[in-house]
PDB file of C-alpha atoms in Angstrom:
ATOM      1  CA  UNK A   1     124.447 102.388  77.372  1.00 46.00           C
ATOM      2  CA  UNK A   2     126.059  99.043  78.363  1.00 48.00           C
ATOM      3  CA  UNK A   3     127.710  97.157  75.507  1.00 45.00           C
ATOM      4  CA  UNK A   4     125.408  94.770  73.678  1.00 45.00           C
ATOM      5  CA  UNK A   5     127.829  91.938  74.454  1.00 47.00           C
ATOM      6  CA  UNK A   6     126.317  91.920  77.944  1.00 49.00           C
ATOM      7  CA  UNK A   7     123.235  90.416  76.400  1.00 48.00           C
ATOM      8  CA  UNK A   8     124.948  87.430  74.769  1.00 48.00           C
ATOM      9  CA  UNK A   9     124.807  84.130  76.591  1.00 47.00           C
ATOM     10  CA  UNK A  10     125.761  80.484  76.255  1.00 48.00           C
ATOM     11  CA  UNK A  11     123.204  77.791  75.404  1.00 45.00           C
ATOM     12  CA  UNK A  12     124.166  75.816  78.527  1.00 49.00           C
ATOM     13  CA  UNK A  13     122.913  78.684  80.717  1.00 48.00           C
ATOM     14  CA  UNK A  14     119.572  79.014  78.941  1.00 51.00           C
ATOM     15  CA  UNK A  15     117.643  76.801  81.346  1.00 53.00           C
ATOM     16  CA  UNK A  16     118.804  78.755  84.405  1.00 51.00           C
ATOM     17  CA  UNK A  17     118.026  82.066  82.723  1.00 49.00           C
ATOM     18  CA  UNK A  18     114.510  80.861  81.953  1.00 52.00           C
ATOM     19  CA  UNK A  19     114.026  79.776  85.577  1.00 55.00           C
ATOM     20  CA  UNK A  20     115.251  83.130  86.917  1.00 56.00           C
ATOM     21  CA  UNK A  21     113.062  85.020  84.468  1.00 54.00           C
ATOM     22  CA  UNK A  22     109.953  83.015  85.351  1.00 55.00           C
ATOM     23  CA  UNK A  23     110.565  83.615  89.065  1.00 57.00           C
ATOM     24  CA  UNK A  24     110.892  87.385  88.859  1.00 48.00           C
ATOM     25  CA  UNK A  25     108.979  88.794  85.936  1.00 50.00           C
ATOM     26  CA  UNK A  26     105.428  88.529  87.417  1.00 51.00           C
ATOM     27  CA  UNK A  27     106.384  90.804  90.354  1.00 61.00           C
ATOM     28  CA  UNK A  28     107.996  93.639  88.373  1.00 75.00           C
ATOM     29  CA  UNK A  29     106.891  96.372  85.976  1.00 83.00           C
ATOM     30  CA  UNK A  30     109.151  94.971  83.264  1.00 76.00           C
ATOM     31  CA  UNK A  31     108.078  92.670  80.462  1.00 80.00           C
ATOM     32  CA  UNK A  32     109.196  89.059  80.480  1.00 83.00           C
ATOM     33  CA  UNK A  33     111.636  89.875  77.689  1.00 82.00           C
ATOM     34  CA  UNK A  34     113.133  92.727  79.705  1.00 82.00           C
ATOM     35  CA  UNK A  35     113.534  90.583  82.806  1.00 86.00           C
ATOM     36  CA  UNK A  36     115.221  87.887  80.743  1.00 86.00           C
ATOM     37  CA  UNK A  37     117.634  90.491  79.372  1.00 86.00           C
ATOM     38  CA  UNK A  38     118.333  91.823  82.885  1.00 88.00           C
ATOM     39  CA  UNK A  39     119.129  88.293  84.072  1.00 88.00           C
ATOM     40  CA  UNK A  40     121.582  87.817  81.218  1.00 87.00           C
ATOM     41  CA  UNK A  41     123.122  91.245  81.818  1.00 89.00           C
ATOM     42  CA  UNK A  42     123.539  90.551  85.530  1.00 92.00           C
ATOM     43  CA  UNK A  43     125.266  87.241  84.835  1.00 90.00           C
ATOM     44  CA  UNK A  44     127.626  88.998  82.437  1.00 90.00           C
ATOM     45  CA  UNK A  45     128.437  91.671  85.008  1.00 91.00           C
ATOM     46  CA  UNK A  46     129.213  89.245  87.814  1.00 91.00           C
ATOM     47  CA  UNK A  47     129.673  85.492  88.352  1.00 89.00           C
ATOM     48  CA  UNK A  48     128.018  85.607  91.768  1.00 89.00           C
ATOM     49  CA  UNK A  49     126.680  88.861  93.281  1.00 94.00           C
ATOM     50  CA  UNK A  50     127.205  92.443  92.166  1.00 96.00           C
ATOM     51  CA  UNK A  51     129.676  94.340  94.344  1.00 97.00           C
ATOM     52  CA  UNK A  52     129.781  98.046  95.105  1.00 96.00           C
ATOM     53  CA  UNK A  53     132.529  98.911  92.592  1.00 96.00           C
ATOM     54  CA  UNK A  54     130.789  97.289  89.610  1.00 95.00           C
ATOM     55  CA  UNK A  55     127.463  98.764  90.634  1.00 97.00           C
ATOM     56  CA  UNK A  56     128.930 102.265  90.866  1.00 96.00           C
ATOM     57  CA  UNK A  57     130.537 101.820  87.445  1.00 95.00           C
ATOM     58  CA  UNK A  58     127.120 100.921  86.039  1.00 94.00           C
ATOM     59  CA  UNK A  59     125.469 103.991  87.596  1.00 95.00           C
ATOM     60  CA  UNK A  60     128.244 106.244  86.320  1.00 95.00           C
ATOM     61  CA  UNK A  61     128.759 104.860  82.819  1.00 94.00           C
ATOM     62  CA  UNK A  62     125.223 103.794  81.927  1.00 93.00           C
ATOM     63  CA  UNK A  63     122.916 106.136  83.846  1.00 94.00           C
ATOM     64  CA  UNK A  64     125.158 109.234  84.164  1.00 93.00           C
ATOM     65  CA  UNK A  65     124.773 109.357  87.944  1.00 94.00           C
ATOM     66  CA  UNK A  66     128.096 110.665  89.233  1.00 92.00           C
ATOM     67  CA  UNK A  67     127.566 112.000  92.758  1.00 93.00           C
ATOM     68  CA  UNK A  68     129.598 109.773  95.114  1.00 93.00           C
ATOM     69  CA  UNK A  69     127.256 110.197  98.072  1.00 94.00           C
ATOM     70  CA  UNK A  70     124.147 109.418  96.045  1.00 95.00           C
ATOM     71  CA  UNK A  71     125.765 106.476  94.242  1.00 96.00           C
ATOM     72  CA  UNK A  72     126.573 104.983  97.630  1.00 96.00           C
ATOM     73  CA  UNK A  73     123.022 105.559  98.844  1.00 97.00           C
ATOM     74  CA  UNK A  74     121.543 103.999  95.681  1.00 97.00           C
ATOM     75  CA  UNK A  75     123.739 100.950  96.218  1.00 97.00           C
ATOM     76  CA  UNK A  76     122.562 100.667  99.827  1.00 96.00           C
ATOM     77  CA  UNK A  77     118.936 100.971  98.706  1.00 96.00           C
ATOM     78  CA  UNK A  78     119.371  98.184  96.135  1.00 97.00           C
ATOM     79  CA  UNK A  79     121.164  96.090  98.760  1.00 97.00           C
ATOM     80  CA  UNK A  80     118.016  95.408 100.759  1.00 93.00           C
ATOM     81  CA  UNK A  81     119.513  92.619 102.880  1.00 95.00           C
ATOM     82  CA  UNK A  82     122.579  94.698 103.815  1.00 95.00           C
ATOM     83  CA  UNK A  83     125.164  92.108 102.777  1.00 97.00           C
ATOM     84  CA  UNK A  84     127.174  94.710 100.781  1.00 97.00           C
ATOM     85  CA  UNK A  85     126.253  92.952  97.531  1.00 97.00           C
ATOM     86  CA  UNK A  86     123.356  93.233  95.081  1.00 97.00           C
ATOM     87  CA  UNK A  87     121.789  89.841  94.405  1.00 95.00           C
ATOM     88  CA  UNK A  88     119.961  88.931  91.201  1.00 93.00           C
ATOM     89  CA  UNK A  89     116.612  89.329  92.956  1.00 93.00           C
ATOM     90  CA  UNK A  90     117.593  92.771  94.322  1.00 95.00           C
ATOM     91  CA  UNK A  91     118.863  93.752  90.862  1.00 95.00           C
ATOM     92  CA  UNK A  92     115.613  92.860  89.096  1.00 93.00           C
ATOM     93  CA  UNK A  93     113.213  94.175  91.734  1.00 93.00           C
ATOM     94  CA  UNK A  94     114.969  97.506  92.223  1.00 95.00           C
ATOM     95  CA  UNK A  95     115.612  98.117  88.525  1.00 93.00           C
ATOM     96  CA  UNK A  96     111.867  97.710  88.044  1.00 92.00           C
ATOM     97  CA  UNK A  97     111.376 100.776  90.267  1.00 94.00           C
ATOM     98  CA  UNK A  98     114.503 102.539  88.985  1.00 94.00           C
ATOM     99  CA  UNK A  99     113.374 102.229  85.351  1.00 92.00           C
ATOM    100  CA  UNK A 100     109.575 102.044  85.438  1.00 90.00           C
ATOM    101  CA  UNK A 101     108.369 102.631  88.982  1.00 93.00           C
ATOM    102  CA  UNK A 102     105.086 104.252  89.881  1.00 95.00           C
ATOM    103  CA  UNK A 103     105.195 107.688  91.482  1.00 95.00           C
ATOM    104  CA  UNK A 104     104.462 106.087  94.862  1.00 96.00           C
ATOM    105  CA  UNK A 105     107.413 103.697  94.433  1.00 96.00           C
ATOM    106  CA  UNK A 106     109.718 106.474  93.294  1.00 97.00           C
ATOM    107  CA  UNK A 107     108.726 108.610  96.270  1.00 97.00           C
ATOM    108  CA  UNK A 108     109.660 105.878  98.734  1.00 97.00           C
ATOM    109  CA  UNK A 109     112.839 105.014  96.813  1.00 97.00           C
ATOM    110  CA  UNK A 110     114.085 108.624  96.693  1.00 98.00           C
ATOM    111  CA  UNK A 111     113.176 109.224 100.327  1.00 98.00           C
ATOM    112  CA  UNK A 112     115.213 106.180 101.396  1.00 97.00           C
ATOM    113  CA  UNK A 113     118.206 107.540  99.506  1.00 97.00           C
ATOM    114  CA  UNK A 114     117.925 111.041 100.951  1.00 98.00           C
ATOM    115  CA  UNK A 115     117.390 109.747 104.505  1.00 98.00           C
ATOM    116  CA  UNK A 116     121.132 109.322 104.970  1.00 97.00           C
ATOM    117  CA  UNK A 117     121.041 107.816 108.461  1.00 96.00           C
ATOM    118  CA  UNK A 118     117.823 105.836 107.889  1.00 95.00           C
ATOM    119  CA  UNK A 119     116.021 107.373 110.877  1.00 97.00           C
ATOM    120  CA  UNK A 120     112.814 108.081 108.941  1.00 97.00           C
ATOM    121  CA  UNK A 121     113.504 111.786 108.356  1.00 98.00           C
ATOM    122  CA  UNK A 122     115.506 114.019 106.028  1.00 98.00           C
ATOM    123  CA  UNK A 123     117.152 116.406 108.456  1.00 97.00           C
ATOM    124  CA  UNK A 124     118.427 119.905 107.857  1.00 96.00           C
ATOM    125  CA  UNK A 125     121.984 118.550 108.139  1.00 96.00           C
ATOM    126  CA  UNK A 126     121.321 115.815 105.587  1.00 97.00           C
ATOM    127  CA  UNK A 127     119.837 118.330 103.168  1.00 97.00           C
ATOM    128  CA  UNK A 128     122.924 120.491 103.578  1.00 96.00           C
ATOM    129  CA  UNK A 129     125.300 117.555 102.952  1.00 94.00           C
ATOM    130  CA  UNK A 130     123.513 116.460  99.780  1.00 95.00           C
ATOM    131  CA  UNK A 131     123.048 119.922  98.312  1.00 93.00           C
ATOM    132  CA  UNK A 132     126.647 120.865  99.072  1.00 90.00           C
ATOM    133  CA  UNK A 133     127.838 117.638  97.481  1.00 82.00           C
ATOM    134  CA  UNK A 134     125.891 118.029  94.239  1.00 72.00           C
ATOM    135  CA  UNK A 135     126.177 121.790  93.638  1.00 72.00           C
ATOM    136  CA  UNK A 136     128.861 123.037  91.282  1.00 61.00           C
ATOM    137  CA  UNK A 137     131.711 124.739  93.075  1.00 56.00           C
ATOM    138  CA  UNK A 138     132.065 128.161  91.514  1.00 57.00           C
ATOM    139  CA  UNK A 139     134.440 130.907  92.632  1.00 57.00           C
ATOM    140  CA  UNK A 140     132.627 133.517  94.625  1.00 59.00           C
ATOM    141  CA  UNK A 141     133.438 136.178  97.163  1.00 54.00           C
ATOM    142  CA  UNK A 142     130.653 134.939  99.375  1.00 67.00           C
ATOM    143  CA  UNK A 143     130.835 131.933 101.668  1.00 74.00           C
ATOM    144  CA  UNK A 144     129.337 129.091  99.546  1.00 77.00           C
ATOM    145  CA  UNK A 145     128.089 127.329 102.678  1.00 86.00           C
ATOM    146  CA  UNK A 146     125.880 130.299 103.475  1.00 87.00           C
ATOM    147  CA  UNK A 147     124.217 130.061 100.080  1.00 88.00           C
ATOM    148  CA  UNK A 148     123.588 126.345 100.598  1.00 91.00           C
ATOM    149  CA  UNK A 149     122.182 127.000 104.067  1.00 93.00           C
ATOM    150  CA  UNK A 150     119.778 129.526 102.545  1.00 93.00           C
ATOM    151  CA  UNK A 151     118.723 126.958  99.932  1.00 93.00           C
ATOM    152  CA  UNK A 152     118.162 124.343 102.641  1.00 95.00           C
ATOM    153  CA  UNK A 153     115.858 126.732 104.491  1.00 95.00           C
ATOM    154  CA  UNK A 154     113.886 127.418 101.305  1.00 95.00           C
ATOM    155  CA  UNK A 155     113.444 123.697 100.585  1.00 95.00           C
ATOM    156  CA  UNK A 156     112.686 122.867 104.205  1.00 95.00           C
ATOM    157  CA  UNK A 157     110.026 125.558 104.306  1.00 95.00           C
ATOM    158  CA  UNK A 158     108.315 123.850 101.363  1.00 95.00           C
ATOM    159  CA  UNK A 159     108.638 120.320 102.767  1.00 97.00           C
ATOM    160  CA  UNK A 160     108.237 120.669 106.520  1.00 96.00           C
ATOM    161  CA  UNK A 161     104.456 120.578 106.740  1.00 95.00           C
ATOM    162  CA  UNK A 162     104.354 119.738 110.446  1.00 94.00           C
ATOM    163  CA  UNK A 163     106.996 122.340 111.349  1.00 94.00           C
ATOM    164  CA  UNK A 164     109.308 120.046 113.305  1.00 96.00           C
ATOM    165  CA  UNK A 165     112.496 121.137 111.522  1.00 95.00           C
ATOM    166  CA  UNK A 166     112.849 118.042 109.327  1.00 96.00           C
ATOM    167  CA  UNK A 167     111.035 116.255 106.505  1.00 97.00           C
ATOM    168  CA  UNK A 168     109.216 113.008 107.225  1.00 98.00           C
ATOM    169  CA  UNK A 169     108.072 110.654 104.478  1.00 97.00           C
ATOM    170  CA  UNK A 170     104.596 112.145 104.780  1.00 97.00           C
ATOM    171  CA  UNK A 171     106.032 115.678 104.420  1.00 97.00           C
ATOM    172  CA  UNK A 172     108.137 114.672 101.417  1.00 98.00           C
ATOM    173  CA  UNK A 173     105.237 112.869  99.740  1.00 97.00           C
ATOM    174  CA  UNK A 174     102.865 115.808 100.205  1.00 97.00           C
ATOM    175  CA  UNK A 175     105.463 118.240  98.854  1.00 97.00           C
ATOM    176  CA  UNK A 176     106.298 116.164  95.762  1.00 97.00           C
ATOM    177  CA  UNK A 177     102.633 115.551  95.003  1.00 96.00           C
ATOM    178  CA  UNK A 178     102.189 119.331  94.975  1.00 95.00           C
ATOM    179  CA  UNK A 179     105.435 120.003  93.084  1.00 95.00           C
ATOM    180  CA  UNK A 180     106.661 116.868  91.220  1.00 95.00           C
ATOM    181  CA  UNK A 181     109.948 118.539  90.232  1.00 94.00           C
ATOM    182  CA  UNK A 182     111.000 118.286  93.888  1.00 95.00           C
ATOM    183  CA  UNK A 183     111.103 114.474  93.676  1.00 97.00           C
ATOM    184  CA  UNK A 184     114.876 114.700  93.192  1.00 96.00           C
ATOM    185  CA  UNK A 185     115.345 117.907  95.136  1.00 95.00           C
ATOM    186  CA  UNK A 186     118.594 116.766  96.765  1.00 95.00           C
ATOM    187  CA  UNK A 187     120.312 115.320  93.705  1.00 94.00           C
ATOM    188  CA  UNK A 188     119.684 112.847  90.872  1.00 94.00           C
ATOM    189  CA  UNK A 189     119.006 109.287  91.971  1.00 95.00           C
ATOM    190  CA  UNK A 190     116.865 108.162  89.026  1.00 96.00           C
ATOM    191  CA  UNK A 191     117.820 108.026  85.335  1.00 95.00           C
ATOM    192  CA  UNK A 192     116.445 110.772  83.125  1.00 93.00           C
ATOM    193  CA  UNK A 193     114.039 109.785  80.339  1.00 91.00           C
ATOM    194  CA  UNK A 194     116.686 109.827  77.615  1.00 92.00           C
ATOM    195  CA  UNK A 195     119.143 107.670  79.553  1.00 93.00           C
ATOM    196  CA  UNK A 196     116.387 105.276  80.586  1.00 90.00           C
ATOM    197  CA  UNK A 197     115.214 104.893  77.003  1.00 88.00           C
ATOM    198  CA  UNK A 198     118.775 104.301  75.787  1.00 89.00           C
ATOM    199  CA  UNK A 199     119.212 101.564  78.390  1.00 88.00           C
ATOM    200  CA  UNK A 200     115.940  99.873  77.454  1.00 81.00           C
ATOM    201  CA  UNK A 201     116.860 100.150  73.778  1.00 82.00           C
ATOM    202  CA  UNK A 202     119.795  97.783  74.349  1.00 77.00           C
ATOM    203  CA  UNK A 203     117.334  94.915  74.681  1.00 64.00           C
ATOM    204  CA  UNK A 204     114.091  96.141  73.173  1.00 57.00           C
ATOM    205  CA  UNK A 205     113.135  97.206  69.690  1.00 47.00           C
ATOM    206  CA  UNK A 206     110.168  99.070  71.174  1.00 40.00           C
ATOM    207  CA  UNK A 207     111.915 100.974  73.970  1.00 38.00           C
ATOM    208  CA  UNK A 208     109.880 104.123  73.436  1.00 39.00           C
ATOM    209  CA  UNK A 209     106.711 102.192  74.271  1.00 40.00           C
ATOM    210  CA  UNK A 210     108.238 100.664  77.404  1.00 40.00           C
ATOM    211  CA  UNK A 211     109.498 103.818  79.089  1.00 43.00           C
ATOM    212  CA  UNK A 212     107.076 105.157  81.677  1.00 44.00           C
ATOM    213  CA  UNK A 213     106.643 108.876  82.214  1.00 42.00           C
TER     214      UNK A 213
END
């Protein structure tokens, strides 16, 4: 979890923190107290906007997400205005989904991450890239790429409801609704329950009550 010093602030900044909290908390799943803590944490992480390097450090050190490809995709998903920085508004709104999103929100979030070229589909090639990137490399006499290709075909068979050789959002949604464990089929892009609770515990005495299933 991030050090608790991230949550300390100076009295002179209190008014701005209150303003930022009031602006964002009604539109998120987080409590007002949580949003206030996220504002303070953001201001401790960066004096202006959050850059890619600091964001990746946060994903790696706080949420145990280590896959380079997926960390980059998560950053791009948070960076909704494509300015290569995560603003305070993007930070608060996306962490609401990242930490406590509904299943519908998580579905769209994960799909955006897995749709590597943002064309509205998860292609066979994209599935291969992600699965190859996140699978442990173990010595074997067989060609590891062949095993990954076989896995891609198995997953695609489950997801490709309209049989066009790729997974649309509708395909992905239908598949995950039938088998929720396939939400993160191509690698972790959400924190697990334990990591999420540990993060919330840094600014809440009742973290267990605030973590959604």
